[in-house]
CSV table of C-alpha atoms in Angstrom, one decimal:
chain,number,residue,atom,x,y,z
A,1,MET,CA,148.4,79.0,184.6
A,2,LEU,CA,148.0,82.3,182.7
A,3,ARG,CA,146.5,84.0,185.8
A,4,ARG,CA,149.4,82.7,187.9
A,5,TYR,CA,152.0,84.4,185.6
A,6,VAL,CA,149.9,87.6,185.5
A,7,VAL,CA,149.9,87.9,189.3
A,8,LEU,CA,153.6,87.0,189.5
A,9,GLY,CA,154.4,89.7,187.0
A,10,LEU,CA,152.5,92.3,188.8
A,11,ALA,CA,154.1,91.4,192.1
A,12,ALA,CA,157.6,91.5,190.7
A,13,SER,CA,157.0,94.9,189.2
A,14,ALA,CA,155.4,96.2,192.3
A,15,ILE,CA,158.4,95.3,194.4
A,16,ALA,CA,160.7,96.9,191.9
A,17,ALA,CA,158.6,100.1,192.1
A,18,CYS,CA,159.0,100.1,195.9
A,19,SER,CA,162.7,99.7,195.7
A,20,PRO,CA,164.6,103.0,196.2
A,21,GLN,CA,166.9,102.0,193.4
A,22,SER,CA,164.2,101.4,190.8
A,23,GLY,CA,161.8,103.6,188.9
A,24,PRO,CA,161.4,107.4,189.1
A,25,ARG,CA,161.2,109.1,192.4
A,26,LYS,CA,157.8,110.3,193.4
A,27,THR,CA,158.5,114.0,193.0
A,28,GLY,CA,156.3,116.8,191.7
A,29,PRO,CA,152.6,117.3,192.1
A,30,ALA,CA,150.3,114.3,192.1
A,31,VAL,CA,148.3,113.6,189.0
A,32,ALA,CA,146.4,110.8,190.8
A,33,LYS,CA,146.2,110.0,194.5
A,34,GLY,CA,144.2,107.5,196.6
A,35,ASN,CA,144.4,105.0,199.4
A,36,GLY,CA,148.0,103.9,199.2
A,37,VAL,CA,148.4,104.9,195.6
A,38,THR,CA,150.1,108.1,194.4
A,39,ILE,CA,151.2,108.8,190.8
A,40,THR,CA,153.1,112.1,190.4
A,41,ALA,CA,153.5,114.2,187.3
A,42,ASP,CA,157.2,113.3,187.1
A,43,GLU,CA,156.4,109.6,187.4
A,44,PHE,CA,153.7,109.9,184.7
A,45,LYS,CA,156.1,111.7,182.4
A,46,ALA,CA,158.9,109.1,183.0
A,47,ARG,CA,156.6,106.2,182.2
A,48,LEU,CA,155.3,107.9,179.1
A,49,ASP,CA,158.8,108.7,178.0
A,50,GLU,CA,159.6,105.0,178.1
A,51,GLN,CA,157.2,104.5,175.1
A,52,SER,CA,158.4,104.8,171.6
A,53,PRO,CA,158.0,108.3,169.9
A,54,PHE,CA,155.2,106.9,167.8
A,55,ILE,CA,153.3,105.8,170.8
A,56,ARG,CA,154.0,109.0,172.8
A,57,ALA,CA,152.5,111.1,170.0
A,58,ARG,CA,149.1,109.6,170.7
A,59,TYR,CA,148.9,111.1,174.1
A,60,SER,CA,149.0,114.9,173.4
A,61,THR,CA,145.5,115.7,174.5
A,62,LEU,CA,144.0,115.5,178.0
A,63,GLU,CA,141.7,112.7,177.1
A,64,ARG,CA,144.6,110.6,175.7
A,65,LYS,CA,146.7,111.3,178.8
A,66,LYS,CA,143.8,110.1,181.0
A,67,GLU,CA,143.8,106.9,179.1
A,68,PHE,CA,147.5,106.3,179.8
A,69,LEU,CA,147.1,107.4,183.4
A,70,ASP,CA,144.2,104.9,183.8
A,71,SER,CA,146.6,102.1,182.8
A,72,LEU,CA,149.1,103.2,185.4
A,73,ILE,CA,146.4,103.3,188.1
A,74,ARG,CA,145.1,99.8,187.2
A,75,PHE,CA,148.7,98.6,187.5
A,76,GLU,CA,149.3,100.3,190.8
A,77,VAL,CA,146.2,99.0,192.5
A,78,LEU,CA,146.8,95.4,191.3
A,79,ALA,CA,150.5,95.6,192.4
A,80,ARG,CA,149.3,96.9,195.9
A,81,GLU,CA,146.9,94.0,196.2
A,82,ALA,CA,149.7,91.6,195.2
A,83,GLU,CA,151.8,92.9,198.0
A,84,LYS,CA,149.0,92.5,200.5
A,85,GLN,CA,148.8,88.9,199.5
A,86,GLY,CA,152.4,88.3,200.3
A,87,LEU,CA,153.5,87.6,196.8
A,88,ALA,CA,156.7,89.7,197.3
A,89,ASN,CA,158.2,86.5,199.0
A,90,ASP,CA,157.1,84.2,196.2
A,91,PRO,CA,160.2,82.3,194.8
A,92,ASP,CA,159.3,83.2,191.2
A,93,VAL,CA,159.1,86.9,192.2
A,94,GLN,CA,162.4,86.7,194.0
A,95,LEU,CA,164.0,85.1,190.9
A,96,THR,CA,162.7,87.9,188.7
A,97,LEU,CA,164.2,90.5,191.1
A,98,LYS,CA,167.5,88.6,191.0
A,99,LYS,CA,167.5,88.8,187.2
A,100,ILE,CA,166.9,92.6,187.4
A,101,MET,CA,169.8,93.0,189.8
A,102,VAL,CA,172.1,91.1,187.4
A,103,GLN,CA,171.0,93.4,184.6
A,104,LYS,CA,171.5,96.5,186.7
A,105,LEU,CA,174.9,95.3,187.8
A,106,VAL,CA,176.1,94.8,184.2
A,107,GLN,CA,174.6,98.2,183.2
A,108,LYS,CA,176.2,100.0,186.0
A,109,ARG,CA,179.7,98.5,185.6
A,110,PHE,CA,180.1,98.1,181.9
A,111,GLN,CA,177.7,100.6,180.2
A,112,ASP,CA,179.3,103.9,181.2
A,113,GLN,CA,178.4,106.3,178.5
A,114,ASN,CA,180.9,108.8,179.9
A,115,ALA,CA,183.9,106.5,179.4
A,116,ALA,CA,187.1,108.3,178.2
A,117,PRO,CA,187.6,108.0,174.4
A,118,LEU,CA,190.4,105.8,173.2
A,119,PRO,CA,193.7,107.6,172.4
A,120,ASP,CA,194.3,108.3,168.7
A,121,ALA,CA,197.6,106.4,168.8
A,122,GLU,CA,195.8,103.2,169.7
A,123,LEU,CA,193.2,103.8,166.9
A,124,GLN,CA,195.9,104.6,164.4
A,125,ALA,CA,197.8,101.5,165.3
A,126,TYR,CA,194.7,99.4,164.7
A,127,TYR,CA,194.2,101.1,161.3
A,128,ASP,CA,197.8,100.4,160.3
A,129,GLN,CA,197.6,96.8,161.3
A,130,HIS,CA,194.3,96.3,159.4
A,131,ARG,CA,194.9,98.6,156.4
A,132,ASP,CA,193.8,95.8,154.0
A,133,ASP,CA,190.3,96.2,155.4
A,134,TYR,CA,190.1,99.8,154.4
A,135,VAL,CA,192.4,100.2,151.4
A,136,LYS,CA,191.8,97.8,148.5
A,137,PRO,CA,192.7,98.2,144.8
A,138,LYS,CA,190.2,97.6,142.1
A,139,ARG,CA,189.7,94.0,141.2
A,140,VAL,CA,188.2,92.5,138.0
A,141,ARG,CA,186.8,89.1,137.4
A,142,ALA,CA,187.3,87.7,133.9
A,143,SER,CA,187.1,84.5,131.9
A,144,ALA,CA,189.7,83.7,129.3
A,145,ILE,CA,190.3,81.5,126.2
A,146,VAL,CA,194.0,80.8,126.2
A,147,PHE,CA,196.2,79.8,123.3
A,148,ASN,CA,199.7,78.7,124.3
A,149,ALA,CA,202.0,80.2,121.7
A,150,PRO,CA,205.0,82.2,123.0
A,151,GLU,CA,206.4,84.9,120.7
A,152,GLY,CA,208.9,83.5,118.1
A,153,THR,CA,207.6,80.0,118.1
A,154,PRO,CA,206.5,78.2,114.9
A,155,ASP,CA,202.9,77.8,116.1
A,156,ARG,CA,202.4,81.5,116.7
A,157,ALA,CA,200.8,82.3,113.3
A,158,LYS,CA,198.7,79.2,113.3
A,159,LYS,CA,197.4,79.9,116.8
A,160,THR,CA,196.7,83.5,115.8
A,161,ASP,CA,194.4,82.3,113.0
A,162,LEU,CA,192.7,79.9,115.4
A,163,ALA,CA,192.2,82.7,118.0
A,164,LYS,CA,190.5,84.9,115.4
A,165,LYS,CA,188.3,82.0,114.4
A,166,ALA,CA,187.3,81.4,118.0
A,167,LEU,CA,186.6,85.2,118.5
A,168,ALA,CA,184.4,85.3,115.4
A,169,LYS,CA,182.4,82.3,116.7
A,170,VAL,CA,181.9,83.9,120.1
A,171,LYS,CA,180.8,87.2,118.7
A,172,ALA,CA,178.3,85.5,116.4
A,173,GLU,CA,176.8,83.2,119.0
A,174,GLU,CA,176.8,85.3,122.2
A,175,LYS,CA,174.0,87.5,120.9
A,176,THR,CA,171.6,84.6,121.3
A,177,ASN,CA,173.5,82.2,123.5
A,178,ALA,CA,174.6,83.3,127.0
A,179,MET,CA,176.8,80.3,127.3
A,180,ALA,CA,178.7,81.0,124.0
A,181,PHE,CA,181.9,82.1,125.7
A,182,ALA,CA,182.0,79.2,128.1
A,183,GLN,CA,181.4,76.8,125.3
A,184,ALA,CA,184.3,78.4,123.3
A,185,VAL,CA,186.5,77.9,126.3
A,186,GLY,CA,185.8,74.2,126.3
A,187,GLU,CA,186.4,74.0,122.6
A,188,PHE,CA,189.5,76.1,122.2
A,189,SER,CA,191.3,77.0,125.5
A,190,GLU,CA,194.6,75.4,126.2
A,191,ASP,CA,195.0,76.6,129.9
A,192,GLY,CA,194.7,73.6,132.1
A,193,ALA,CA,194.0,75.7,135.2
A,194,SER,CA,191.1,77.8,134.0
A,195,LYS,CA,189.5,75.6,131.4
A,196,PRO,CA,187.7,73.3,133.8
A,197,MET,CA,186.1,76.4,135.3
A,198,ALA,CA,184.8,77.8,132.0
A,199,GLY,CA,187.9,80.0,131.8
A,200,ASP,CA,187.2,81.8,135.1
A,201,LEU,CA,190.3,83.6,136.4
A,202,ALA,CA,188.6,84.8,139.6
A,203,PHE,CA,188.8,88.3,141.0
A,204,LYS,CA,192.3,89.7,140.6
A,205,THR,CA,194.0,93.1,140.7
A,206,GLN,CA,195.8,94.4,137.7
A,207,ALA,CA,199.1,93.5,139.2
A,208,GLU,CA,198.0,89.9,139.9
A,209,LEU,CA,196.7,89.5,136.4
A,210,GLU,CA,200.0,90.9,135.0
A,211,GLN,CA,202.0,88.5,137.1
A,212,ALA,CA,200.0,85.5,136.0
A,213,TYR,CA,199.3,86.2,132.3
A,214,GLY,CA,201.3,89.2,131.3
A,215,LYS,CA,201.0,93.0,131.0
A,216,GLU,CA,199.0,92.8,127.7
A,217,LEU,CA,196.2,90.7,129.1
A,218,ALA,CA,196.0,92.7,132.4
A,219,SER,CA,195.8,96.1,130.6
A,220,ALA,CA,193.1,94.8,128.2
A,221,VAL,CA,191.0,93.4,131.1
A,222,PHE,CA,191.1,96.7,133.0
A,223,THR,CA,189.9,98.7,130.0
A,224,LEU,CA,186.8,96.6,129.5
A,225,LYS,CA,183.4,97.0,131.2
A,226,ALA,CA,181.5,94.1,132.8
A,227,GLY,CA,180.0,91.9,130.1
A,228,GLU,CA,182.4,93.1,127.3
A,229,THR,CA,184.6,90.7,125.3
A,230,SER,CA,188.0,91.7,124.1
A,231,GLY,CA,189.6,91.1,120.7
A,232,VAL,CA,192.6,88.7,120.3
A,233,ILE,CA,195.2,89.9,122.8
A,234,GLN,CA,198.8,89.3,121.7
A,235,GLY,CA,200.8,88.4,124.8
A,236,LYS,CA,204.4,87.3,125.2
A,237,GLN,CA,203.5,83.8,126.3
A,238,GLY,CA,200.4,83.3,124.2
A,239,LEU,CA,197.2,84.6,122.8
A,240,TYR,CA,194.1,85.5,124.8
A,241,ILE,CA,190.4,86.3,124.4
A,242,VAL,CA,188.9,87.6,127.6
A,243,LYS,CA,185.4,88.5,128.8
A,244,VAL,CA,184.9,90.6,132.0
A,245,THR,CA,182.3,89.1,134.2
A,246,GLY,CA,182.5,91.3,137.3
A,247,GLN,CA,184.2,94.2,139.0
A,248,GLN,CA,185.0,95.3,142.5
A,249,GLU,CA,185.7,99.0,142.7
A,250,GLU,CA,188.7,100.4,144.5
A,251,MET,CA,188.2,101.2,148.2
A,252,ASN,CA,190.4,103.8,149.9
A,253,ARG,CA,189.0,104.8,153.3
A,254,THR,CA,191.3,107.1,155.2
A,255,PHE,CA,192.0,106.9,158.9
A,256,ASP,CA,189.7,109.9,159.7
A,257,GLN,CA,186.9,108.3,157.8
A,258,VAL,CA,187.0,105.1,159.8
A,259,LYS,CA,188.2,106.4,163.1
A,260,PRO,CA,184.6,106.3,164.7
A,261,GLN,CA,184.1,102.8,163.5
A,262,ILE,CA,187.5,101.6,164.9
A,263,SER,CA,186.8,103.4,168.2
A,264,ALA,CA,183.4,101.6,168.5
A,265,ARG,CA,184.9,98.2,167.7
A,266,LEU,CA,187.9,98.5,170.1
A,267,SER,CA,185.6,99.8,172.9
A,268,ARG,CA,183.3,96.8,172.5
A,269,GLU,CA,186.3,94.5,172.6
A,270,LYS,CA,187.6,96.2,175.7
A,271,LYS,CA,184.3,96.0,177.5
A,272,THR,CA,183.8,92.4,176.6
A,273,LYS,CA,187.3,91.5,177.9
A,274,GLU,CA,186.6,93.5,181.1
A,275,PHE,CA,183.3,91.7,181.6
A,276,ASP,CA,184.9,88.3,181.0
A,277,ASP,CA,187.7,89.1,183.5
A,278,TYR,CA,185.3,90.4,186.0
A,279,LEU,CA,183.1,87.3,185.8
A,280,LYS,CA,186.1,85.1,186.0
A,281,LYS,CA,187.2,86.8,189.2
A,282,LEU,CA,183.7,86.5,190.7
A,283,ARG,CA,183.6,82.8,189.9
A,284,ALA,CA,187.0,82.3,191.4
A,285,ASP,CA,186.0,84.1,194.6
A,286,ALA,CA,182.8,82.0,194.8
A,287,ASN,CA,184.9,78.8,194.5
A,288,VAL,CA,182.0,77.0,192.8
A,289,GLN,CA,182.3,73.2,192.8
A,290,ILE,CA,180.2,71.1,190.3
A,291,ASP,CA,178.8,67.7,191.3
A,292,GLU,CA,178.8,66.0,188.0
A,293,LYS,CA,177.0,62.9,189.4
A,294,VAL,CA,174.1,64.9,190.6
A,295,LEU,CA,174.1,67.0,187.4
A,296,ASP,CA,174.0,63.9,185.2
A,297,GLY,CA,171.0,62.6,187.2
A,298,VAL,CA,168.8,65.6,186.4
A,299,GLN,CA,165.9,64.5,184.3
A,300,ILE,CA,165.0,66.9,181.5
A,301,ALA,CA,161.3,67.1,180.7
A,302,PRO,CA,160.4,66.8,177.0
A,303,ALA,CA,159.3,70.0,175.2
A,304,PRO,CA,155.5,70.5,175.2
A,305,ALA,CA,153.6,70.2,171.9
A,306,ASP,CA,152.9,74.0,171.9
A,307,GLY,CA,156.5,74.9,172.0
A,308,GLY,CA,156.4,75.8,175.7
A,309,MET,CA,155.8,79.5,175.1
A,310,MET,CA,155.1,81.4,178.3
A,311,PRO,CA,152.3,83.9,178.2
A,312,GLY,CA,153.5,87.4,177.8
A,313,MET,CA,152.8,89.9,180.5
A,314,PRO,CA,153.1,93.7,180.3
A,315,GLY,CA,155.2,94.9,183.2
A,316,MET,CA,157.5,91.9,183.3
A,317,PRO,CA,161.0,93.3,182.6
A,318,GLY,CA,162.6,91.5,179.7
A,319,MET,CA,165.5,89.8,181.4
A,320,GLY,CA,168.1,87.6,180.0
A,321,HIS,CA,170.3,85.1,181.8
A,322,PRO,CA,171.8,81.8,181.0
A,323,GLY,CA,169.4,79.1,182.1
A,324,MET,CA,166.8,81.7,183.0
A,325,GLY,CA,165.0,82.6,179.8
A,326,GLY,CA,167.7,84.2,177.5
A,327,PRO,CA,171.2,85.3,176.9
A,328,MET,CA,173.2,87.3,179.5
A,329,VAL,CA,173.2,91.0,179.1
A,330,MET,CA,176.6,91.7,177.6
A,331,PRO,CA,178.7,94.9,177.8
A,332,ASN,CA,177.9,97.6,175.3
A,333,ALA,CA,174.6,95.9,174.4
A,334,PRO,CA,171.9,98.5,175.3
A,335,ALA,CA,169.7,96.8,177.8
A,336,GLY,CA,166.1,97.8,178.3
A,337,ARG,CA,165.6,99.8,181.4
A,338,PRO,CA,163.7,97.6,184.0
A,339,THR,CA,160.3,99.3,184.6
A,340,ALA,CA,157.6,98.9,187.1
A,341,THR,CA,154.9,99.9,184.7
A,342,PRO,CA,153.5,98.2,181.6
A,343,THR,CA,155.7,98.6,178.6
A,344,ARG,CA,152.7,98.3,176.3
A,345,ALA,CA,150.7,101.5,176.0
A,346,PRO,CA,146.9,101.3,176.1
A,347,ALA,CA,145.3,101.2,172.6
A,348,ALA,CA,144.2,104.6,171.3
A,349,LYS,CA,140.5,104.8,170.9
């Protein structure tokens, strides 16, 4: 089975190499030439340039270049023999070529690197509509022990003494007990909303805290650092002891700072929509009809014990297509350039 896939891979790549639309043109002086095999300097450079910079760095000397050239020669003679044996007409080879054509079509139509930039007015409009994504006030997370005692009520003095007692207990115990504040909430707090959550008030802006618990508590919370506990805070509606448990710093990103990010996002969205519309039109033109009865009768083979992994083969373009080994190449997703030579460089000696 492995040998079959190897030959099919070589045949597919050989056909791609013979196509006038695939691979580098055979221009420049020949670095290797034989019976039906020619590798030019330009072709050699193009194949080497396809490797990663780390791999290319290995081939700076003549001996190393000869190693890489040897891999190209081996590939060419095997591909030529595959053609002689008529493998160009093998159904699997034709399917591979069809995958390459689909990838090339998507690249050609939706990956134009010279597309006109989006107008500033459109980018500014997006920024204005999504300003909350780029401009956020500071938010603080705190836990609170709440004593319900509005100003002027008879219980105010009594609750003040109780709050001081609770604070002294927290200060004494939190040095050795990380749960001291939460336990004090359970023992003393009179706020039905936050008490079941160990006094947690969640992340809030200063304005949100002020609206919920008063200006005094909000001001105190925003002067504390994470981990610090306040004294007894005298509020109009009650008394509070708060502990800051987290902070989210202010974010204020200007339009100019996020303009490239917005442009990239809108460009992706536009290309995706163009692709979807284009594919929808092609399907409508094709007038494809589905026979559900036949489809339902297709028997699916169980997965093999080894996971069904197909042996890898250098030289097989990494194609993606629904139902044919992977996801469809989508707009703005850089696709690997189909090559007719091995993508794996020979190991350096």
